Amino acid sequence: MRPPAPPTVLLPSERAVVLLSCALSALGSALLVATHALWPDLRSRARRLLLFLSLADLLSAASYFYGALRDFAGSSWDCVLQGALSSFANTSSFFWTVAIALYLYLTIVRAVRGPGADRLLWAFHGVSWGIPLVITVAAVALKKIGYDASDTTVGWCWIDLEAEDRLLWMLLTGKLWEMLAYVLLPLLYLLVRKHINRAHEALSEYRPICEGPQPRLHTSSSVVDKKLILIPLIFICLRVWSTVRFVLTLCGSPAVQTPVLVVLHGIGNTFQGGANCIMFVLCTQAVRSRLISLCSCHCCAQSQTHPPRAPASPKIGDPQKPRRIPGEPACT
């Protein structure tokens, strides 16, 4: 492994973009958690997995925000703490992202139901929280986390570039799982989409019997098809810039400091929670309609707390309106 390139200096504009991306990601993750808490009937097993992914993304965005804001110059105690939290949350996010894809594959394609699905959830908890925790504790105990000159990050701390075995720990604390996700996510979602398309083709001979629901069925299936394509595509588009800078750092290339690449890396690593919110809240009609209804009810409640003022008493000399005789019907 070649010696690292000189430290990457972050411009104020680049730092501002990263901080904004962290804030939006935290907001999106919090919105996902809020929808899970507000509507119990939406708490399916898949959305419960999405809840744990959102918690990991929320912790990741918060730790990245502190790291980008702090602008570390060395391996201080808060640099190590921030690096440990972001390493744990980021690795856990990879595991939960793959866990959701694996769960959809096993329940849709392999038809895993009932107690088997419940055991899957416990296994996902053990793997998605346990493995990142063990790796992070080992990295902190062996003093592998520290200042990395923003060559493999965008302002936050990760693996100390002065460590002799830094490549091994970079792989263990994120990059290995990230590259595995590049392969597993498209493969699993492709298998799920292929299975769904086969099921639609098998039922095609019965569709003329139910002409009424057919357009709605076709619309919902097309939405599912688009999501099954977009989920791995968005993940790869966000994360690939981090991998590119990782490879450039290993090669000692000065291109690792390219401003556009630094900004794309900063957005890609920090905006995962915002992307999940767009996909699973704003682009999901059942959740979106409830949010719109909740906001409209809140606006109506606010308008009712401020009733219109009573009309002012007529002044002397002003023509007065005729009074209604008792028993006479009111004007409409």
mmCIF file of C-alpha atoms in Angstrom:
data_model
loop_
_atom_site.group_PDB
_atom_site.id
_atom_site.type_symbol
_atom_site.label_atom_id
_atom_site.label_comp_id
_atom_site.label_asym_id
_atom_site.label_seq_id
_atom_site.Cartn_x
_atom_site.Cartn_y
_atom_site.Cartn_z
ATOM 1 C CA MET A 1 0.000 0.000 0.000
ATOM 2 C CA ARG A 2 1.420 3.351 -1.070
ATOM 3 C CA PRO A 3 1.885 6.232 1.388
ATOM 4 C CA PRO A 4 -1.178 8.503 1.655
ATOM 5 C CA ALA A 5 -1.549 11.685 -0.338
ATOM 6 C CA PRO A 6 -1.194 15.081 1.406
ATOM 7 C CA PRO A 7 -4.150 16.126 3.601
ATOM 8 C CA THR A 8 -7.309 17.198 1.786
ATOM 9 C CA VAL A 9 -8.307 20.762 2.697
ATOM 10 C CA LEU A 10 -12.087 21.225 2.841
ATOM 11 C CA LEU A 11 -13.462 24.479 1.494
ATOM 12 C CA PRO A 12 -16.224 26.236 3.490
ATOM 13 C CA SER A 13 -18.695 25.636 0.657
ATOM 14 C CA GLU A 14 -17.894 21.901 0.629
ATOM 15 C CA ARG A 15 -18.320 21.713 4.381
ATOM 16 C CA ALA A 16 -21.658 23.547 4.168
ATOM 17 C CA VAL A 17 -22.965 21.076 1.568
ATOM 18 C CA VAL A 18 -21.956 18.108 3.738
ATOM 19 C CA LEU A 19 -23.575 19.616 6.832
ATOM 20 C CA LEU A 20 -26.793 20.284 4.903
ATOM 21 C CA SER A 21 -26.804 16.706 3.605
ATOM 22 C CA CYS A 22 -26.334 15.387 7.160
ATOM 23 C CA ALA A 23 -29.215 17.531 8.435
ATOM 24 C CA LEU A 24 -31.565 16.386 5.654
ATOM 25 C CA SER A 25 -30.599 12.762 6.215
ATOM 26 C CA ALA A 26 -31.257 13.061 9.959
ATOM 27 C CA LEU A 27 -34.608 14.722 9.222
ATOM 28 C CA GLY A 28 -35.560 11.968 6.780
ATOM 29 C CA SER A 29 -34.577 9.223 9.222
ATOM 30 C CA ALA A 30 -36.529 10.930 12.018
ATOM 31 C CA LEU A 31 -39.578 11.147 9.742
ATOM 32 C CA LEU A 32 -39.365 7.412 9.042
ATOM 33 C CA VAL A 33 -39.202 6.703 12.774
ATOM 34 C CA ALA A 34 -42.148 9.055 13.386
ATOM 35 C CA THR A 35 -44.365 7.325 10.810
ATOM 36 C CA HIS A 36 -43.615 4.005 12.488
ATOM 37 C CA ALA A 37 -44.612 5.437 15.870
ATOM 38 C CA LEU A 38 -47.751 7.241 14.651
ATOM 39 C CA TRP A 39 -49.483 4.475 12.682
ATOM 40 C CA PRO A 40 -49.337 0.974 14.218
ATOM 41 C CA ASP A 41 -51.194 -0.590 11.282
ATOM 42 C CA LEU A 42 -48.201 0.184 9.046
ATOM 43 C CA ARG A 43 -45.783 -1.773 11.241
ATOM 44 C CA SER A 44 -45.179 -4.706 8.953
ATOM 45 C CA ARG A 45 -42.033 -6.796 9.343
ATOM 46 C CA ALA A 46 -40.416 -5.103 6.349
ATOM 47 C CA ARG A 47 -41.109 -1.630 7.749
ATOM 48 C CA ARG A 48 -39.774 -2.732 11.133
ATOM 49 C CA LEU A 49 -36.493 -3.560 9.386
ATOM 50 C CA LEU A 50 -36.692 -0.126 7.774
ATOM 51 C CA LEU A 51 -37.088 1.375 11.254
ATOM 52 C CA PHE A 52 -33.801 -0.155 12.433
ATOM 53 C CA LEU A 53 -32.089 0.987 9.231
ATOM 54 C CA SER A 54 -33.377 4.510 9.923
ATOM 55 C CA LEU A 55 -31.991 4.422 13.472
ATOM 56 C CA ALA A 56 -28.567 3.437 12.113
ATOM 57 C CA ASP A 57 -28.744 6.180 9.462
ATOM 58 C CA LEU A 58 -29.796 8.724 12.095
ATOM 59 C CA LEU A 59 -26.785 7.900 14.268
ATOM 60 C CA SER A 60 -24.552 7.941 11.205
ATOM 61 C CA ALA A 61 -25.801 11.376 10.065
ATOM 62 C CA ALA A 62 -25.386 12.836 13.575
ATOM 63 C CA SER A 63 -21.810 11.565 13.919
ATOM 64 C CA TYR A 64 -20.877 12.748 10.427
ATOM 65 C CA PHE A 65 -22.387 16.161 11.174
ATOM 66 C CA TYR A 66 -20.241 16.537 14.291
ATOM 67 C CA GLY A 67 -17.127 15.386 12.439
ATOM 68 C CA ALA A 68 -17.624 17.759 9.501
ATOM 69 C CA LEU A 69 -18.428 20.649 11.858
ATOM 70 C CA ARG A 70 -15.540 19.975 14.213
ATOM 71 C CA ASP A 71 -12.851 19.970 11.482
ATOM 72 C CA PHE A 72 -10.373 17.693 13.262
ATOM 73 C CA ALA A 73 -6.645 18.297 12.984
ATOM 74 C CA GLY A 74 -5.473 15.244 14.920
ATOM 75 C CA SER A 75 -6.522 12.097 16.755
ATOM 76 C CA SER A 76 -8.185 13.742 19.763
ATOM 77 C CA TRP A 77 -10.563 11.877 22.095
ATOM 78 C CA ASP A 78 -13.665 13.239 20.339
ATOM 79 C CA CYS A 79 -12.151 12.308 16.971
ATOM 80 C CA VAL A 80 -11.853 8.698 18.143
ATOM 81 C CA LEU A 81 -15.382 8.769 19.608
ATOM 82 C CA GLN A 82 -16.894 10.239 16.443
ATOM 83 C CA GLY A 83 -14.961 7.791 14.266
ATOM 84 C CA ALA A 84 -16.145 4.854 16.356
ATOM 85 C CA LEU A 85 -19.806 5.936 16.250
ATOM 86 C CA SER A 86 -19.779 6.602 12.512
ATOM 87 C CA SER A 87 -17.975 3.306 11.804
ATOM 88 C CA PHE A 88 -20.505 1.348 13.855
ATOM 89 C CA ALA A 89 -23.552 3.143 12.412
ATOM 90 C CA ASN A 90 -22.303 3.064 8.829
ATOM 91 C CA THR A 91 -21.451 -0.656 8.933
ATOM 92 C CA SER A 92 -24.765 -1.412 10.627
ATOM 93 C CA SER A 93 -26.557 0.530 7.882
ATOM 94 C CA PHE A 94 -24.948 -1.708 5.252
ATOM 95 C CA PHE A 95 -26.092 -4.814 7.100
ATOM 96 C CA TRP A 96 -29.665 -3.566 7.549
ATOM 97 C CA THR A 97 -29.883 -2.511 3.894
ATOM 98 C CA VAL A 98 -28.893 -6.003 2.772
ATOM 99 C CA ALA A 99 -31.137 -7.530 5.459
ATOM 100 C CA ILE A 100 -34.200 -5.815 3.954
ATOM 101 C CA ALA A 101 -33.353 -7.135 0.489
ATOM 102 C CA LEU A 102 -32.697 -10.628 1.876
ATOM 103 C CA TYR A 103 -35.969 -10.555 3.837
ATOM 104 C CA LEU A 104 -37.956 -9.612 0.720
ATOM 105 C CA TYR A 105 -36.252 -12.387 -1.221
ATOM 106 C CA LEU A 106 -36.917 -15.046 1.411
ATOM 107 C CA THR A 107 -40.532 -14.048 2.039
ATOM 108 C CA ILE A 108 -41.557 -13.430 -1.592
ATOM 109 C CA VAL A 109 -39.462 -15.911 -3.556
ATOM 110 C CA ARG A 110 -38.871 -18.616 -0.919
ATOM 111 C CA ALA A 111 -42.232 -18.064 0.825
ATOM 112 C CA VAL A 112 -40.825 -17.979 4.372
ATOM 113 C CA ARG A 113 -43.748 -17.272 6.747
ATOM 114 C CA GLY A 114 -44.769 -17.362 10.400
ATOM 115 C CA PRO A 115 -42.158 -18.458 12.972
ATOM 116 C CA GLY A 116 -39.486 -18.652 10.285
ATOM 117 C CA ALA A 117 -39.897 -14.953 9.520
ATOM 118 C CA ASP A 118 -39.733 -14.093 13.229
ATOM 119 C CA ARG A 119 -36.498 -16.049 13.591
ATOM 120 C CA LEU A 120 -35.142 -14.103 10.623
ATOM 121 C CA LEU A 121 -35.728 -10.815 12.454
ATOM 122 C CA TRP A 122 -33.768 -12.011 15.483
ATOM 123 C CA ALA A 123 -30.955 -13.216 13.236
ATOM 124 C CA PHE A 124 -30.862 -9.836 11.497
ATOM 125 C CA HIS A 125 -30.574 -8.096 14.870
ATOM 126 C CA GLY A 126 -27.687 -10.312 15.920
ATOM 127 C CA VAL A 127 -25.785 -9.789 12.680
ATOM 128 C CA SER A 128 -26.607 -6.141 11.909
ATOM 129 C CA TRP A 129 -25.855 -4.833 15.404
ATOM 130 C CA GLY A 130 -23.469 -7.498 16.699
ATOM 131 C CA ILE A 131 -20.849 -7.676 13.940
ATOM 132 C CA PRO A 132 -20.402 -3.870 13.620
ATOM 133 C CA LEU A 133 -20.174 -3.584 17.420
ATOM 134 C CA VAL A 134 -17.479 -6.253 17.708
ATOM 135 C CA ILE A 135 -15.444 -4.734 14.858
ATOM 136 C CA THR A 136 -15.744 -1.198 16.257
ATOM 137 C CA VAL A 137 -14.771 -2.223 19.800
ATOM 138 C CA ALA A 138 -11.749 -4.095 18.436
ATOM 139 C CA ALA A 139 -10.710 -1.093 16.301
ATOM 140 C CA VAL A 140 -10.937 1.262 19.281
ATOM 141 C CA ALA A 141 -9.109 -1.145 21.603
ATOM 142 C CA LEU A 142 -6.263 -1.577 19.098
ATOM 143 C CA LYS A 143 -6.148 2.216 18.469
ATOM 144 C CA LYS A 144 -6.913 1.964 14.761
ATOM 145 C CA ILE A 145 -9.474 4.793 14.671
ATOM 146 C CA GLY A 146 -8.169 8.325 14.374
ATOM 147 C CA TYR A 147 -7.358 11.241 12.086
ATOM 148 C CA ASP A 148 -7.285 10.383 8.374
ATOM 149 C CA ALA A 149 -6.564 13.796 6.797
ATOM 150 C CA SER A 150 -9.985 13.702 5.026
ATOM 151 C CA ASP A 151 -8.540 11.507 2.288
ATOM 152 C CA THR A 152 -11.020 8.689 2.825
ATOM 153 C CA THR A 153 -13.673 10.872 4.478
ATOM 154 C CA VAL A 154 -15.011 14.421 4.178
ATOM 155 C CA GLY A 155 -14.009 16.048 7.429
ATOM 156 C CA TRP A 156 -14.807 13.271 9.892
ATOM 157 C CA CYS A 157 -12.465 10.728 11.490
ATOM 158 C CA TRP A 158 -12.220 7.084 10.503
ATOM 159 C CA ILE A 159 -9.151 4.797 10.315
ATOM 160 C CA ASP A 160 -5.843 6.400 11.206
ATOM 161 C CA LEU A 161 -3.795 6.667 8.017
ATOM 162 C CA GLU A 162 -0.597 6.142 10.025
ATOM 163 C CA ALA A 163 -1.634 2.624 11.029
ATOM 164 C CA GLU A 164 0.437 -0.017 9.237
ATOM 165 C CA ASP A 165 -2.533 -2.348 8.695
ATOM 166 C CA ARG A 166 -4.960 0.480 7.812
ATOM 167 C CA LEU A 167 -6.135 -1.320 4.653
ATOM 168 C CA LEU A 168 -7.380 -4.301 6.678
ATOM 169 C CA TRP A 169 -9.261 -2.076 9.118
ATOM 170 C CA MET A 170 -10.721 0.079 6.362
ATOM 171 C CA LEU A 171 -12.154 -3.074 4.846
ATOM 172 C CA LEU A 172 -13.456 -4.413 8.159
ATOM 173 C CA THR A 173 -15.035 -1.135 9.295
ATOM 174 C CA GLY A 174 -16.978 -0.485 6.127
ATOM 175 C CA LYS A 175 -15.481 -1.013 2.707
ATOM 176 C CA LEU A 176 -15.722 -4.806 2.616
ATOM 177 C CA TRP A 177 -19.432 -4.722 3.493
ATOM 178 C CA GLU A 178 -20.038 -1.809 1.141
ATOM 179 C CA MET A 179 -18.582 -3.693 -1.836
ATOM 180 C CA LEU A 180 -20.501 -6.840 -0.904
ATOM 181 C CA ALA A 181 -23.683 -4.739 -0.889
ATOM 182 C CA TYR A 182 -22.880 -3.568 -4.443
ATOM 183 C CA VAL A 183 -23.205 -7.213 -5.527
ATOM 184 C CA LEU A 184 -25.914 -8.561 -3.205
ATOM 185 C CA LEU A 185 -28.464 -5.750 -3.498
ATOM 186 C CA PRO A 186 -28.882 -5.802 -7.306
ATOM 187 C CA LEU A 187 -28.833 -9.617 -7.290
ATOM 188 C CA LEU A 188 -31.521 -10.020 -4.603
ATOM 189 C CA TYR A 189 -33.822 -7.311 -5.967
ATOM 190 C CA LEU A 190 -33.415 -8.707 -9.482
ATOM 191 C CA LEU A 191 -34.487 -12.153 -8.261
ATOM 192 C CA VAL A 192 -37.497 -10.669 -6.442
ATOM 193 C CA ARG A 193 -38.529 -8.641 -9.488
ATOM 194 C CA LYS A 194 -38.123 -11.675 -11.737
ATOM 195 C CA HIS A 195 -40.317 -13.761 -9.431
ATOM 196 C CA ILE A 196 -43.036 -11.083 -9.349
ATOM 197 C CA ASN A 197 -43.014 -10.764 -13.145
ATOM 198 C CA ARG A 198 -43.363 -14.528 -13.498
ATOM 199 C CA ALA A 199 -46.329 -14.484 -11.126
ATOM 200 C CA HIS A 200 -48.014 -11.753 -13.193
ATOM 201 C CA GLU A 201 -47.439 -13.729 -16.394
ATOM 202 C CA ALA A 202 -48.881 -16.873 -14.825
ATOM 203 C CA LEU A 203 -52.067 -14.978 -13.928
ATOM 204 C CA SER A 204 -52.373 -13.198 -17.261
ATOM 205 C CA GLU A 205 -54.967 -15.663 -18.605
ATOM 206 C CA TYR A 206 -57.326 -14.739 -15.753
ATOM 207 C CA ARG A 207 -57.062 -10.969 -16.201
ATOM 208 C CA PRO A 208 -59.875 -10.629 -18.785
ATOM 209 C CA ILE A 209 -62.283 -11.984 -16.143
ATOM 210 C CA CYS A 210 -61.635 -8.948 -13.908
ATOM 211 C CA GLU A 211 -61.431 -6.078 -16.331
ATOM 212 C CA GLY A 212 -62.299 -3.530 -13.635
ATOM 213 C CA PRO A 213 -59.342 -3.879 -11.248
ATOM 214 C CA GLN A 214 -56.819 -4.490 -14.038
ATOM 215 C CA PRO A 215 -55.605 -0.885 -14.536
ATOM 216 C CA ARG A 216 -55.112 -0.426 -10.796
ATOM 217 C CA LEU A 217 -53.286 -3.760 -10.539
ATOM 218 C CA HIS A 218 -51.051 -2.803 -13.443
ATOM 219 C CA THR A 219 -50.284 0.588 -11.872
ATOM 220 C CA SER A 220 -49.366 -0.880 -8.483
ATOM 221 C CA SER A 221 -47.171 -3.567 -10.057
ATOM 222 C CA SER A 222 -45.356 -0.968 -12.165
ATOM 223 C CA VAL A 223 -44.671 1.093 -9.031
ATOM 224 C CA VAL A 224 -43.229 -1.998 -7.318
ATOM 225 C CA ASP A 225 -41.074 -2.710 -10.382
ATOM 226 C CA LYS A 226 -39.682 0.824 -10.323
ATOM 227 C CA LYS A 227 -38.857 0.637 -6.617
ATOM 228 C CA LEU A 228 -37.139 -2.723 -7.002
ATOM 229 C CA ILE A 229 -34.902 -1.130 -9.629
ATOM 230 C CA LEU A 230 -34.372 2.198 -7.856
ATOM 231 C CA ILE A 231 -33.458 0.869 -4.395
ATOM 232 C CA PRO A 232 -30.119 -0.768 -5.375
ATOM 233 C CA LEU A 233 -29.482 1.889 -8.024
ATOM 234 C CA ILE A 234 -29.804 4.750 -5.525
ATOM 235 C CA PHE A 235 -27.611 2.924 -3.007
ATOM 236 C CA ILE A 236 -24.841 2.414 -5.579
ATOM 237 C CA CYS A 237 -25.094 5.991 -6.901
ATOM 238 C CA LEU A 238 -24.723 7.375 -3.373
ATOM 239 C CA ARG A 239 -21.942 5.083 -2.165
ATOM 240 C CA VAL A 240 -19.762 4.661 -5.257
ATOM 241 C CA TRP A 241 -17.961 8.006 -4.727
ATOM 242 C CA SER A 242 -16.703 6.828 -1.360
ATOM 243 C CA THR A 243 -15.324 3.695 -2.995
ATOM 244 C CA VAL A 244 -13.651 5.730 -5.746
ATOM 245 C CA ARG A 245 -11.856 7.951 -3.215
ATOM 246 C CA PHE A 246 -10.907 4.863 -1.196
ATOM 247 C CA VAL A 247 -9.205 3.318 -4.255
ATOM 248 C CA LEU A 248 -7.515 6.627 -5.123
ATOM 249 C CA THR A 249 -6.194 6.904 -1.567
ATOM 250 C CA LEU A 250 -4.750 3.393 -1.750
ATOM 251 C CA CYS A 251 -2.995 4.359 -4.983
ATOM 252 C CA GLY A 252 -1.687 7.627 -3.503
ATOM 253 C CA SER A 253 -3.319 9.604 -6.321
ATOM 254 C CA PRO A 254 -3.745 13.400 -5.927
ATOM 255 C CA ALA A 255 -7.111 13.061 -7.697
ATOM 256 C CA VAL A 256 -8.548 12.114 -4.288
ATOM 257 C CA GLN A 257 -8.635 15.868 -3.542
ATOM 258 C CA THR A 258 -10.788 16.787 -6.567
ATOM 259 C CA PRO A 259 -13.490 19.167 -5.208
ATOM 260 C CA VAL A 260 -16.362 17.579 -7.164
ATOM 261 C CA LEU A 261 -15.364 14.122 -5.973
ATOM 262 C CA VAL A 262 -15.085 15.347 -2.371
ATOM 263 C CA VAL A 263 -18.596 16.868 -2.488
ATOM 264 C CA LEU A 264 -20.131 13.768 -4.084
ATOM 265 C CA HIS A 265 -18.449 11.612 -1.446
ATOM 266 C CA GLY A 266 -19.786 13.852 1.314
ATOM 267 C CA ILE A 267 -23.354 13.762 -0.013
ATOM 268 C CA GLY A 268 -23.298 10.046 -0.800
ATOM 269 C CA ASN A 269 -22.091 8.958 2.626
ATOM 270 C CA THR A 270 -24.457 11.217 4.572
ATOM 271 C CA PHE A 271 -27.715 11.282 2.561
ATOM 272 C CA GLN A 272 -28.763 7.632 2.866
ATOM 273 C CA GLY A 273 -31.457 8.473 5.425
ATOM 274 C CA GLY A 274 -32.874 11.190 3.180
ATOM 275 C CA ALA A 275 -32.958 8.843 0.189
ATOM 276 C CA ASN A 276 -34.782 6.186 2.217
ATOM 277 C CA CYS A 277 -37.319 8.796 3.339
ATOM 278 C CA ILE A 278 -37.992 9.806 -0.262
ATOM 279 C CA MET A 279 -38.429 6.184 -1.344
ATOM 280 C CA PHE A 280 -40.435 4.791 1.573
ATOM 281 C CA VAL A 281 -42.378 7.848 2.790
ATOM 282 C CA LEU A 282 -42.797 10.476 0.086
ATOM 283 C CA CYS A 283 -43.059 7.928 -2.761
ATOM 284 C CA THR A 284 -45.288 5.497 -0.831
ATOM 285 C CA GLN A 285 -48.929 6.507 -1.253
ATOM 286 C CA ALA A 286 -50.244 4.904 1.943
ATOM 287 C CA VAL A 287 -47.755 6.863 4.074
ATOM 288 C CA ARG A 288 -47.804 10.042 2.002
ATOM 289 C CA SER A 289 -51.607 10.383 2.120
ATOM 290 C CA ARG A 290 -51.591 10.019 5.907
ATOM 291 C CA LEU A 291 -48.903 12.669 6.270
ATOM 292 C CA ILE A 292 -50.888 15.072 4.080
ATOM 293 C CA SER A 293 -54.031 14.363 6.100
ATOM 294 C CA LEU A 294 -52.148 14.911 9.365
ATOM 295 C CA CYS A 295 -50.729 18.232 8.163
ATOM 296 C CA SER A 296 -54.128 19.437 6.903
ATOM 297 C CA CYS A 297 -55.793 18.520 10.224
ATOM 298 C CA HIS A 298 -53.056 20.411 12.073
ATOM 299 C CA CYS A 299 -53.646 23.493 9.904
ATOM 300 C CA CYS A 300 -57.413 23.279 10.505
ATOM 301 C CA ALA A 301 -56.863 23.015 14.262
ATOM 302 C CA GLN A 302 -54.658 26.108 14.204
ATOM 303 C CA SER A 303 -57.262 28.096 12.250
ATOM 304 C CA GLN A 304 -59.948 27.147 14.802
ATOM 305 C CA THR A 305 -57.844 28.422 17.698
ATOM 306 C CA HIS A 306 -58.014 31.923 16.161
ATOM 307 C CA PRO A 307 -61.749 32.624 15.557
ATOM 308 C CA PRO A 308 -62.735 35.702 13.559
ATOM 309 C CA ARG A 309 -63.193 38.905 15.527
ATOM 310 C CA ALA A 310 -66.668 40.076 16.472
ATOM 311 C CA PRO A 311 -67.992 42.988 14.383
ATOM 312 C CA ALA A 312 -67.381 46.412 15.911
ATOM 313 C CA SER A 313 -70.354 48.201 17.497
ATOM 314 C CA PRO A 314 -71.895 50.770 15.154
ATOM 315 C CA LYS A 315 -70.907 54.354 15.744
ATOM 316 C CA ILE A 316 -73.348 57.239 16.238
ATOM 317 C CA GLY A 317 -74.774 58.301 12.953
ATOM 318 C CA ASP A 318 -74.088 54.996 11.220
ATOM 319 C CA PRO A 319 -77.097 53.272 9.696
ATOM 320 C CA GLN A 320 -78.039 50.315 11.843
ATOM 321 C CA LYS A 321 -79.096 46.943 10.472
ATOM 322 C CA PRO A 322 -82.725 45.997 11.074
ATOM 323 C CA ARG A 323 -83.246 43.699 14.014
ATOM 324 C CA ARG A 324 -84.854 40.312 13.541
ATOM 325 C CA ILE A 325 -88.288 39.928 15.085
ATOM 326 C CA PRO A 326 -88.485 37.026 17.554
ATOM 327 C CA GLY A 327 -89.979 33.978 15.914
ATOM 328 C CA GLU A 328 -89.078 35.200 12.422
ATOM 329 C CA PRO A 329 -86.892 32.708 10.496
ATOM 330 C CA ALA A 330 -83.258 33.748 9.996
ATOM 331 C CA CYS A 331 -82.127 34.842 6.540
ATOM 332 C CA THR A 332 -80.124 32.329 4.536
#
